[in-house]
Coordinates of C-alpha atoms in Angstrom, one line a residue:
Chain A
M27 CA 41.9 24.8 0.7
W28 CA 44.0 26.0 3.6
D29 CA 43.7 29.7 4.3
P30 CA 46.9 31.3 5.7
D31 CA 44.9 34.0 7.4
G32 CA 43.0 31.5 9.4
K33 CA 39.6 32.8 8.3
I34 CA 36.7 30.6 7.2
P35 CA 35.9 31.5 3.6
E36 CA 32.6 33.3 3.3
R37 CA 31.1 30.8 0.9
M38 CA 31.8 27.8 3.1
G39 CA 29.9 29.5 5.9
T40 CA 27.0 29.9 3.6
L41 CA 27.0 26.3 2.6
M42 CA 27.1 25.1 6.2
C43 CA 24.1 27.1 7.3
V44 CA 20.5 26.1 6.8
K45 CA 19.1 28.9 4.7
G46 CA 15.6 27.5 4.2
L47 CA 13.3 24.8 5.5
L48 CA 10.9 22.1 4.1
I49 CA 8.3 21.4 6.8
D50 CA 5.9 18.4 7.1
L51 CA 2.4 19.4 8.3
D52 CA 0.6 16.5 10.2
G53 CA 2.6 15.7 13.3
V54 CA 4.9 18.7 13.0
I55 CA 2.6 21.7 12.8
Y56 CA -0.6 20.1 14.1
V57 CA -2.1 16.8 15.2
G58 CA -5.7 16.6 14.0
D59 CA -7.1 20.1 14.4
T60 CA -4.8 21.1 17.3
P61 CA -1.5 23.0 16.7
I62 CA 1.7 21.6 18.2
D63 CA 2.8 23.7 21.2
G64 CA 5.1 26.5 20.0
A65 CA 4.5 25.8 16.3
R66 CA 2.9 29.2 15.8
N67 CA 5.9 31.0 17.3
A68 CA 8.3 28.9 15.3
I69 CA 6.6 29.8 12.0
A70 CA 6.3 33.5 13.1
F71 CA 10.1 33.4 13.8
L72 CA 10.8 32.2 10.2
V73 CA 8.6 34.9 8.7
Q74 CA 10.1 37.7 10.8
N75 CA 13.7 36.6 9.9
D76 CA 13.0 36.1 6.2
I77 CA 13.9 32.4 6.3
P78 CA 12.2 30.9 3.4
F79 CA 10.1 27.7 4.0
R80 CA 7.6 25.5 2.2
F81 CA 5.2 22.9 3.7
L82 CA 5.8 19.4 2.2
S83 CA 2.9 17.1 3.2
N84 CA 1.8 13.7 1.9
T85 CA -1.9 14.4 2.5
T86 CA -4.0 13.5 -0.5
R87 CA -7.5 14.1 1.0
K88 CA -7.5 17.9 0.9
S89 CA -6.8 20.5 -1.8
R90 CA -4.0 23.1 -1.3
R91 CA -6.7 25.8 -0.7
T92 CA -8.5 23.7 2.0
I93 CA -5.2 23.0 3.8
A94 CA -4.4 26.8 3.8
G95 CA -7.9 27.4 5.3
K96 CA -7.3 24.8 8.0
L97 CA -3.9 26.4 8.8
A98 CA -5.5 29.9 8.9
A99 CA -8.2 28.6 11.3
M100 CA -5.3 27.4 13.6
G101 CA -3.6 30.8 13.4
F102 CA -1.1 30.1 10.6
E103 CA -1.5 32.7 7.9
I104 CA 0.4 30.9 5.1
P105 CA -0.1 31.6 1.3
E106 CA -1.4 28.4 -0.3
E107 CA 1.5 28.6 -2.8
H108 CA 3.7 27.6 0.1
I109 CA 2.0 24.2 0.5
F110 CA 3.2 21.3 -1.5
T111 CA 1.2 18.1 -1.6
P112 CA 1.5 15.0 -4.0
P113 CA -1.1 16.4 -6.5
L114 CA 1.3 19.2 -7.2
A115 CA 4.0 16.6 -7.9
A116 CA 1.6 14.6 -10.2
I117 CA 0.8 17.8 -12.1
A118 CA 4.5 18.6 -12.5
H119 CA 5.1 15.0 -13.7
M120 CA 2.3 15.5 -16.3
R121 CA 3.7 18.8 -17.5
K122 CA 7.1 17.3 -17.8
T123 CA 5.9 14.4 -20.0
G124 CA 3.5 16.5 -21.9
R125 CA 0.7 13.9 -21.4
N126 CA -2.2 15.1 -19.3
R127 CA -5.2 12.9 -19.9
Y128 CA -5.8 11.3 -16.5
H129 CA -8.3 9.4 -14.3
L130 CA -8.2 10.8 -10.8
L131 CA -9.2 8.4 -8.0
T132 CA -9.2 10.4 -4.8
T133 CA -11.6 11.8 -2.2
G134 CA -12.3 15.2 -0.6
D135 CA -11.7 18.2 -2.8
V136 CA -8.3 17.2 -4.0
D137 CA -9.6 17.3 -7.6
Q138 CA -9.6 21.1 -7.2
D139 CA -5.8 21.0 -7.4
F140 CA -6.1 19.5 -10.9
N141 CA -8.5 22.2 -12.2
D142 CA -5.9 23.8 -14.5
I143 CA -4.5 20.7 -16.2
G144 CA -5.7 18.2 -18.7
L145 CA -8.9 16.2 -18.8
N146 CA -10.2 13.9 -16.0
D147 CA -11.8 10.9 -17.6
G148 CA -12.9 8.0 -15.6
T149 CA -13.6 5.5 -18.4
G150 CA -11.8 6.4 -21.6
L151 CA -8.3 6.1 -22.8
V152 CA -6.0 8.1 -20.5
D153 CA -2.3 8.6 -20.0
Y154 CA -2.4 8.2 -16.3
V155 CA -4.4 6.7 -13.5
I156 CA -3.7 8.8 -10.5
L157 CA -4.5 7.1 -7.2
G158 CA -4.5 8.8 -3.8
D159 CA -6.1 8.0 -0.4
A160 CA -9.5 7.6 -2.0
G161 CA -11.7 6.5 0.9
D162 CA -15.3 5.9 -0.2
A163 CA -14.4 6.6 -3.8
V164 CA -12.9 3.1 -3.7
T165 CA -15.5 0.7 -5.1
Y166 CA -15.2 -2.5 -7.2
N167 CA -16.3 -0.5 -10.2
S168 CA -14.0 2.4 -9.7
L169 CA -11.0 0.2 -9.3
N170 CA -12.0 -2.0 -12.2
R171 CA -12.3 1.1 -14.5
A172 CA -8.8 2.1 -13.4
F173 CA -7.6 -1.4 -14.0
R174 CA -9.0 -1.5 -17.6
Q175 CA -7.4 1.9 -18.3
L176 CA -4.1 0.6 -17.1
M177 CA -4.5 -2.5 -19.2
G178 CA -5.3 -0.2 -22.1
G179 CA -1.9 1.6 -21.8
A180 CA -2.2 4.1 -19.0
E181 CA 0.5 4.5 -16.4
L182 CA -0.1 4.4 -12.6
I183 CA 0.8 7.4 -10.5
A184 CA 0.5 6.8 -6.7
L185 CA 0.1 10.1 -4.8
E186 CA 1.4 8.1 -1.8
R187 CA 1.7 4.4 -0.8
D188 CA 1.2 4.4 2.9
R189 CA -0.4 1.3 4.4
Y190 CA -2.9 2.9 6.7
W191 CA -3.6 5.9 8.9
L192 CA -5.3 6.6 12.3
S193 CA -8.7 8.0 11.5
G194 CA -11.2 9.3 14.0
D195 CA -12.8 5.9 14.5
G196 CA -9.8 3.6 14.1
L197 CA -7.3 2.4 11.6
A198 CA -8.2 3.2 8.0
L199 CA -6.7 1.9 4.8
S200 CA -4.5 4.4 2.9
A201 CA -3.7 4.5 -0.8
G202 CA -0.9 1.9 -0.6
P203 CA -3.1 -1.3 -0.5
F204 CA -5.0 -0.2 -3.6
V205 CA -1.8 0.8 -5.4
T206 CA -0.5 -2.7 -4.6
A207 CA -3.7 -4.3 -5.8
L208 CA -3.6 -2.5 -9.2
E209 CA 0.1 -3.3 -9.5
F210 CA -0.6 -7.0 -8.9
A211 CA -3.5 -7.0 -11.3
T212 CA -1.7 -5.3 -14.2
G213 CA 1.9 -6.3 -13.6
K214 CA 2.8 -2.5 -13.9
K215 CA 4.8 -0.6 -11.3
A216 CA 3.4 2.6 -9.9
T217 CA 5.3 5.9 -9.9
V218 CA 5.1 7.3 -6.4
V219 CA 5.1 11.1 -6.6
G220 CA 4.7 12.0 -2.9
K221 CA 7.5 11.8 -0.2
P222 CA 9.9 10.0 -0.3
S223 CA 10.1 10.5 -4.0
R224 CA 13.1 12.6 -5.0
A225 CA 11.2 14.5 -7.6
F226 CA 8.9 15.8 -4.9
F227 CA 11.7 17.2 -2.8
E228 CA 13.3 18.7 -5.9
L229 CA 10.0 20.4 -6.9
A230 CA 9.9 22.1 -3.5
L231 CA 13.6 23.1 -3.7
Q232 CA 13.0 24.7 -7.1
E233 CA 10.1 26.7 -5.7
I234 CA 12.1 27.8 -2.7
G235 CA 15.0 28.8 -4.9
L236 CA 17.7 27.2 -2.8
H237 CA 20.2 24.4 -3.4
R238 CA 19.8 21.0 -1.6
D239 CA 22.7 21.7 0.7
Q240 CA 21.2 24.9 1.9
V241 CA 18.0 23.3 3.1
A242 CA 16.7 21.0 5.9
M243 CA 13.5 18.9 6.0
I244 CA 11.6 18.8 9.3
G245 CA 9.4 15.8 9.8
D246 CA 8.0 13.2 12.2
D247 CA 8.4 10.2 9.9
I248 CA 11.9 8.7 10.0
V249 CA 11.4 7.0 6.6
T250 CA 9.2 9.3 4.5
D251 CA 10.7 12.6 5.8
I252 CA 14.2 11.9 7.1
E253 CA 15.4 8.9 5.0
G254 CA 13.7 10.4 1.9
A255 CA 15.3 13.9 2.4
Q256 CA 18.7 12.6 3.3
A257 CA 18.7 10.2 0.3
A258 CA 18.1 13.4 -1.8
G259 CA 21.1 15.2 -0.2
I260 CA 18.9 17.3 2.1
R261 CA 19.5 17.4 5.8
G262 CA 16.8 15.8 7.9
I263 CA 15.5 17.2 11.2
L264 CA 13.4 14.7 13.2
V265 CA 10.9 16.0 15.7
R266 CA 9.6 14.0 18.6
T267 CA 6.0 14.9 18.0
G268 CA 3.2 13.3 15.8
K269 CA 3.9 9.7 14.9
F270 CA 7.5 9.8 16.3
R271 CA 8.4 6.8 18.5
E272 CA 11.7 6.3 20.3
Q273 CA 12.2 3.0 18.5
D274 CA 12.4 5.0 15.2
L275 CA 15.9 5.7 16.3
T276 CA 17.3 2.2 16.3
P277 CA 21.0 1.4 16.1
G278 CA 21.8 0.7 12.5
G279 CA 18.8 2.6 11.3
I280 CA 18.5 6.1 9.8
I281 CA 20.4 8.8 11.6
P282 CA 18.8 12.2 11.3
W283 CA 21.1 15.2 10.9
K284 CA 19.4 16.6 14.1
T285 CA 16.7 15.5 16.4
I286 CA 14.7 18.1 18.4
D287 CA 11.7 17.8 20.8
S288 CA 9.4 19.8 18.5
I289 CA 9.4 22.5 15.9
A290 CA 9.4 25.0 18.8
G291 CA 13.1 24.2 19.1
I292 CA 13.9 25.3 15.5
K293 CA 15.3 28.7 16.5
E294 CA 18.1 27.1 18.4
I295 CA 19.6 25.3 15.4
L296 CA 19.3 28.0 12.7
Chain B
M22 CA 11.9 -56.9 -9.0
W23 CA 12.7 -59.1 -12.0
D24 CA 9.9 -61.6 -12.6
P25 CA 11.3 -64.9 -14.1
D26 CA 7.9 -65.6 -15.6
G27 CA 8.0 -62.4 -17.6
K28 CA 4.6 -61.3 -16.4
I29 CA 3.8 -57.8 -15.2
P30 CA 2.6 -58.1 -11.6
E31 CA -1.1 -57.2 -11.3
R32 CA -0.6 -54.5 -8.7
M33 CA 1.8 -52.6 -11.0
G34 CA -0.8 -52.6 -13.7
T35 CA -3.2 -51.1 -11.3
L36 CA -0.8 -48.4 -10.3
M37 CA -0.1 -47.4 -13.9
C38 CA -3.7 -46.9 -14.8
V39 CA -5.7 -43.8 -14.2
K40 CA -8.5 -45.0 -11.9
G41 CA -10.3 -41.7 -11.4
L42 CA -10.3 -38.1 -12.6
L43 CA -10.3 -34.6 -11.1
I44 CA -11.8 -32.3 -13.7
D45 CA -11.8 -28.5 -14.0
L46 CA -15.1 -26.9 -15.1
D47 CA -14.7 -23.5 -16.8
G48 CA -12.7 -24.0 -20.0
V49 CA -12.8 -27.8 -19.8
I50 CA -16.6 -28.7 -19.5
Y51 CA -18.0 -25.4 -20.7
V52 CA -17.0 -21.8 -21.7
G53 CA -19.6 -19.3 -20.4
D54 CA -22.9 -21.1 -20.8
T55 CA -21.9 -23.3 -23.7
P56 CA -20.7 -26.9 -23.2
I57 CA -17.4 -27.8 -24.9
D58 CA -18.0 -30.1 -27.9
G59 CA -17.9 -33.7 -26.8
A60 CA -17.9 -32.9 -23.1
R61 CA -21.3 -34.5 -22.5
N62 CA -20.3 -37.7 -24.2
A63 CA -17.0 -37.8 -22.2
I64 CA -18.8 -37.5 -18.9
A65 CA -21.4 -40.1 -20.0
F66 CA -18.5 -42.4 -20.8
L67 CA -17.1 -42.0 -17.2
V68 CA -20.5 -42.7 -15.6
Q69 CA -21.2 -45.8 -17.8
N70 CA -17.8 -47.2 -17.0
D71 CA -17.9 -46.5 -13.3
I72 CA -14.8 -44.3 -13.5
P73 CA -15.1 -42.1 -10.4
F74 CA -14.6 -38.3 -10.9
R75 CA -15.0 -35.0 -9.1
F76 CA -15.1 -31.5 -10.5
L77 CA -12.4 -29.2 -9.0
S78 CA -13.1 -25.6 -9.9
N79 CA -11.7 -22.3 -8.6
T80 CA -15.0 -20.4 -9.0
T81 CA -16.0 -18.5 -6.0
R82 CA -19.0 -16.6 -7.4
K83 CA -21.5 -19.5 -7.2
S84 CA -22.6 -22.0 -4.6
R85 CA -22.2 -25.7 -5.2
R86 CA -25.9 -26.0 -5.7
T87 CA -26.0 -23.2 -8.3
I88 CA -23.1 -24.8 -10.2
A89 CA -25.0 -28.2 -10.2
G90 CA -28.0 -26.4 -11.6
K91 CA -26.0 -24.7 -14.3
L92 CA -24.5 -28.1 -15.3
A93 CA -27.9 -29.7 -15.4
A94 CA -29.2 -26.9 -17.6
M95 CA -26.4 -27.8 -20.0
G96 CA -27.2 -31.5 -19.9
F97 CA -24.8 -32.7 -17.2
E98 CA -26.7 -34.5 -14.4
I99 CA -24.1 -34.4 -11.7
P100 CA -24.8 -34.7 -7.9
E101 CA -23.7 -31.5 -6.2
E102 CA -21.5 -33.5 -3.9
H103 CA -19.2 -34.2 -6.9
I104 CA -18.4 -30.5 -7.2
F105 CA -15.5 -29.1 -5.2
T106 CA -14.9 -25.3 -5.0
P107 CA -12.7 -23.3 -2.7
P108 CA -15.4 -22.6 -0.1
L109 CA -15.4 -26.4 0.6
A110 CA -11.7 -26.2 1.2
A111 CA -12.1 -23.2 3.5
I112 CA -14.7 -25.1 5.5
A113 CA -12.4 -28.1 5.7
H114 CA -9.7 -25.8 7.0
M115 CA -12.0 -24.3 9.6
R116 CA -13.1 -27.8 10.7
K117 CA -9.4 -28.9 11.0
T118 CA -8.4 -25.9 13.2
G119 CA -11.6 -26.0 15.2
R120 CA -12.0 -22.2 14.7
N121 CA -15.0 -21.1 12.8
R122 CA -15.9 -17.5 13.4
Y123 CA -15.4 -15.8 10.1
H124 CA -16.1 -12.8 7.9
L125 CA -17.0 -13.9 4.4
L126 CA -16.4 -11.3 1.6
T127 CA -17.8 -12.8 -1.6
T128 CA -20.5 -12.2 -4.1
G129 CA -23.3 -14.3 -5.6
D130 CA -24.8 -17.1 -3.4
V131 CA -21.4 -18.5 -2.3
D132 CA -22.5 -17.8 1.3
Q133 CA -25.0 -20.7 0.9
D134 CA -22.0 -23.1 1.0
F135 CA -21.2 -21.8 4.5
N136 CA -24.6 -22.4 5.9
D137 CA -23.6 -25.3 8.1
I138 CA -20.5 -23.9 9.7
G139 CA -19.8 -21.2 12.3
L140 CA -20.9 -17.6 12.5
N141 CA -20.4 -15.0 9.7
D142 CA -19.6 -11.7 11.4
G143 CA -18.7 -8.7 9.3
T144 CA -17.5 -6.4 12.1
G145 CA -16.7 -8.3 15.3
L146 CA -13.7 -10.4 16.4
V147 CA -13.3 -13.4 14.0
D148 CA -10.9 -16.2 13.4
Y149 CA -10.8 -15.8 9.7
V150 CA -11.4 -13.2 7.0
I151 CA -12.4 -15.3 3.9
L152 CA -12.0 -13.4 0.7
G153 CA -13.2 -14.6 -2.7
D154 CA -14.0 -13.0 -6.0
A155 CA -16.3 -10.5 -4.3
G156 CA -17.3 -8.2 -7.2
D157 CA -19.5 -5.3 -6.0
A158 CA -19.2 -6.5 -2.4
V159 CA -15.8 -4.8 -2.6
T160 CA -16.1 -1.3 -1.1
Y161 CA -13.8 0.8 0.9
N162 CA -15.9 0.0 4.0
S163 CA -16.1 -3.7 3.5
L164 CA -12.3 -3.9 2.9
N165 CA -11.6 -1.6 5.9
R166 CA -13.7 -3.8 8.1
A167 CA -11.8 -6.9 6.9
F168 CA -8.6 -5.0 7.5
R169 CA -9.5 -4.1 11.1
Q170 CA -10.5 -7.7 11.8
L171 CA -7.1 -8.9 10.5
M172 CA -5.3 -6.3 12.6
G173 CA -7.4 -7.6 15.5
G174 CA -5.9 -11.1 15.1
A175 CA -7.9 -12.8 12.3
E176 CA -6.2 -14.8 9.7
L177 CA -6.7 -14.3 6.0
I178 CA -8.1 -17.1 3.8
A179 CA -8.0 -16.5 0.1
L180 CA -10.5 -18.6 -1.9
E181 CA -8.3 -17.9 -4.9
R182 CA -5.7 -15.3 -5.9
D183 CA -6.2 -14.9 -9.6
R184 CA -5.4 -11.5 -11.1
Y185 CA -8.5 -11.1 -13.4
W186 CA -10.9 -12.9 -15.5
L187 CA -12.7 -12.3 -18.8
S188 CA -16.3 -11.1 -17.9
G189 CA -19.1 -10.5 -20.3
D190 CA -18.2 -6.8 -20.7
G191 CA -14.4 -7.0 -20.5
L192 CA -11.5 -7.8 -18.1
A193 CA -12.6 -7.9 -14.4
L194 CA -10.6 -7.9 -11.3
S195 CA -10.5 -11.2 -9.5
A196 CA -9.8 -11.9 -5.8
G197 CA -6.0 -11.7 -6.1
P198 CA -5.6 -7.9 -6.2
F199 CA -7.7 -7.5 -3.0
V200 CA -5.9 -10.4 -1.3
T201 CA -2.6 -8.6 -2.1
A202 CA -4.0 -5.3 -0.8
L203 CA -4.9 -6.8 2.6
E204 CA -1.6 -8.5 2.8
F205 CA 0.2 -5.2 2.1
A206 CA -1.9 -3.3 4.6
T207 CA -1.5 -5.9 7.4
G208 CA 1.8 -7.5 6.8
K209 CA 0.0 -10.9 7.0
K210 CA 0.2 -13.7 4.4
A211 CA -3.0 -15.2 3.1
T212 CA -3.6 -18.9 3.1
V213 CA -4.9 -19.8 -0.4
V214 CA -7.3 -22.7 -0.2
G215 CA -8.3 -23.1 -3.9
K216 CA -6.1 -24.6 -6.6
P217 CA -3.1 -24.8 -6.7
S218 CA -3.2 -25.4 -2.9
R219 CA -2.2 -29.0 -2.1
A220 CA -4.9 -29.3 0.6
F221 CA -7.6 -28.7 -2.0
F222 CA -6.3 -31.5 -4.2
E223 CA -6.1 -33.8 -1.2
L224 CA -9.6 -32.9 -0.1
A225 CA -10.9 -34.1 -3.5
L226 CA -8.7 -37.3 -3.3
Q227 CA -10.1 -38.1 0.0
E228 CA -13.7 -37.8 -1.3
I229 CA -13.0 -39.8 -4.4
G230 CA -11.3 -42.5 -2.2
L231 CA -8.3 -43.0 -4.4
H232 CA -4.6 -42.5 -3.9
R233 CA -2.8 -39.7 -5.7
D234 CA -1.0 -42.0 -8.0
Q235 CA -4.3 -43.5 -9.3
V236 CA -5.7 -40.1 -10.3
A237 CA -5.2 -37.5 -13.0
M238 CA -6.3 -33.8 -13.1
I239 CA -7.7 -32.4 -16.3
G240 CA -7.5 -28.7 -16.7
D241 CA -6.9 -25.8 -19.1
D242 CA -4.6 -23.8 -16.8
I243 CA -1.0 -24.9 -17.0
V244 CA -0.2 -23.3 -13.6
T245 CA -3.3 -23.7 -11.4
D246 CA -4.3 -27.1 -12.8
I247 CA -1.3 -28.9 -14.2
E248 CA 1.6 -27.5 -12.1
G249 CA -0.5 -27.6 -9.0
A250 CA -1.6 -31.2 -9.5
Q251 CA 1.8 -32.5 -10.5
A252 CA 3.4 -30.8 -7.5
A253 CA 1.0 -32.8 -5.4
G254 CA 2.0 -36.1 -7.1
I255 CA -1.1 -36.2 -9.4
R256 CA -0.8 -36.6 -13.1
G257 CA -1.8 -33.5 -15.1
I258 CA -3.8 -33.7 -18.4
L259 CA -3.8 -30.4 -20.2
V260 CA -6.7 -29.6 -22.7
R261 CA -6.4 -27.2 -25.6
T262 CA -9.7 -25.5 -24.8
G263 CA -10.7 -22.6 -22.5
K264 CA -7.8 -20.3 -21.6
F265 CA -5.2 -22.7 -23.1
R266 CA -2.7 -20.9 -25.4
E267 CA 0.2 -22.7 -27.3
Q268 CA 2.7 -20.5 -25.5
D269 CA 1.7 -22.2 -22.2
L270 CA 3.9 -25.1 -23.4
T271 CA 7.2 -23.2 -23.4
P272 CA 10.5 -25.1 -23.4
G273 CA 11.7 -25.2 -19.8
G274 CA 8.2 -24.7 -18.5
I275 CA 5.7 -27.2 -17.0
I276 CA 5.3 -30.4 -18.9
P277 CA 1.9 -32.0 -18.5
W278 CA 1.7 -35.8 -18.3
K279 CA -0.5 -35.7 -21.4
T280 CA -1.9 -33.0 -23.6
I281 CA -5.2 -33.6 -25.5
D282 CA -7.3 -31.4 -27.8
S283 CA -10.3 -31.5 -25.5
I284 CA -12.0 -33.5 -22.8
A285 CA -13.7 -35.4 -25.7
G286 CA -10.4 -37.3 -26.1
I287 CA -10.4 -38.6 -22.6
K288 CA -11.6 -42.1 -23.7
E289 CA -8.4 -42.7 -25.7
I290 CA -6.1 -42.4 -22.7
L291 CA -8.0 -44.2 -20.0

């Protein structure tokens, strides 16, 4: 509405500002075990100015606690409750449906995230087969057990469905190919709970206690982070670090709300 | 052309008759290790009447020699040269393209079929990754090696792309899910060389020395055997044994040239 006094109503100002941030980890905060230049200062700035934030990462090879330890070793003292990974979304999904018998097919210590919920059963009747980036845990027998559970009525939850990632010794298959294999074998469609799933963004919004229009998502993946966030009504801030390539910004493609060189530039736009 | 003498020209009679047969194995000749009732008599009838035939099977877990041994143990004395399985089609494909460096991902003794061609290399640069029903040979590392070879320029040959089969202890993943996984990961499309690939039917026709319109394919799979053969201009004879179900004959679906109770009835239609 037009204001005869010419003042911008206070509430509109609030809506226009970014009040909180969702932040991707790999490629935004660090690459491998090395922090991105200026990332520590940027996070310190958020803490000092009481700007709430949560980390929203698609990693499915490490537990929340292990990620917090890795961050601490790089100089980021972040409570593990501030870290959101797809296992948290899978658990939220199970709590919502009230069905929590599952078979978890992952690697690393991700199973630690599931300690407080339900029963992990690799061979019996389960409600869900939960598939992440499972590395060496992928064998013919482990996939066949998952296949039989799905044919027996279980639903398939994909922690992510990436095609591959760049490991220390070369390209390495991610969870996506095995999700696709089980979909082909069973005719069932997986529920993807990591980014860009809307439920995952909404879970983080709920925890941060802000509305979608008060928050921005910072990431290096034009699809998973930016398209995913913007499709959920959250502003997307693309960084030119990590897996970012200039061709990600093609004419006719996704347009981020803002693009910045790195998370070090976050102070300028808040 | 109208014949004023009212006689059917001899050549037309020849074309109308089935002069030779392509015969599926599993579900047509035997189920597991048990011959189908009347199958031995039917094959003996073909031999006694000099009706040429070849076995055309999609099995990728046994070498040609091992299949011949299994048939002999059940009372079928068949030269192994009469048995066509997808590895033969893969070899024909490699001979045709003149490229024969490959990585074979199979189980059982199928590798014996490849003894006379090229170099099997599980990690280097190859022309083809050849994937069959690989059972326990499927591991994260074996699939990742295949994936890297494909990303390095190799093409993917699928010996078959079935979803699953009924093993002794339950449903078991076949090659299809893993073919699909590698297609998803690489963005490449597999060349399927087993049934229903046209090249596979043509390879058998060439060996039997007959034209497509002189031959019929006998099988228990309405898609792989009947649809595949009929799309290649070969008559399809469906048997009601093996994996056959009445619902395979749905209105609007594939119509076999003939449907018979089992291969025992083959004498009546030749």
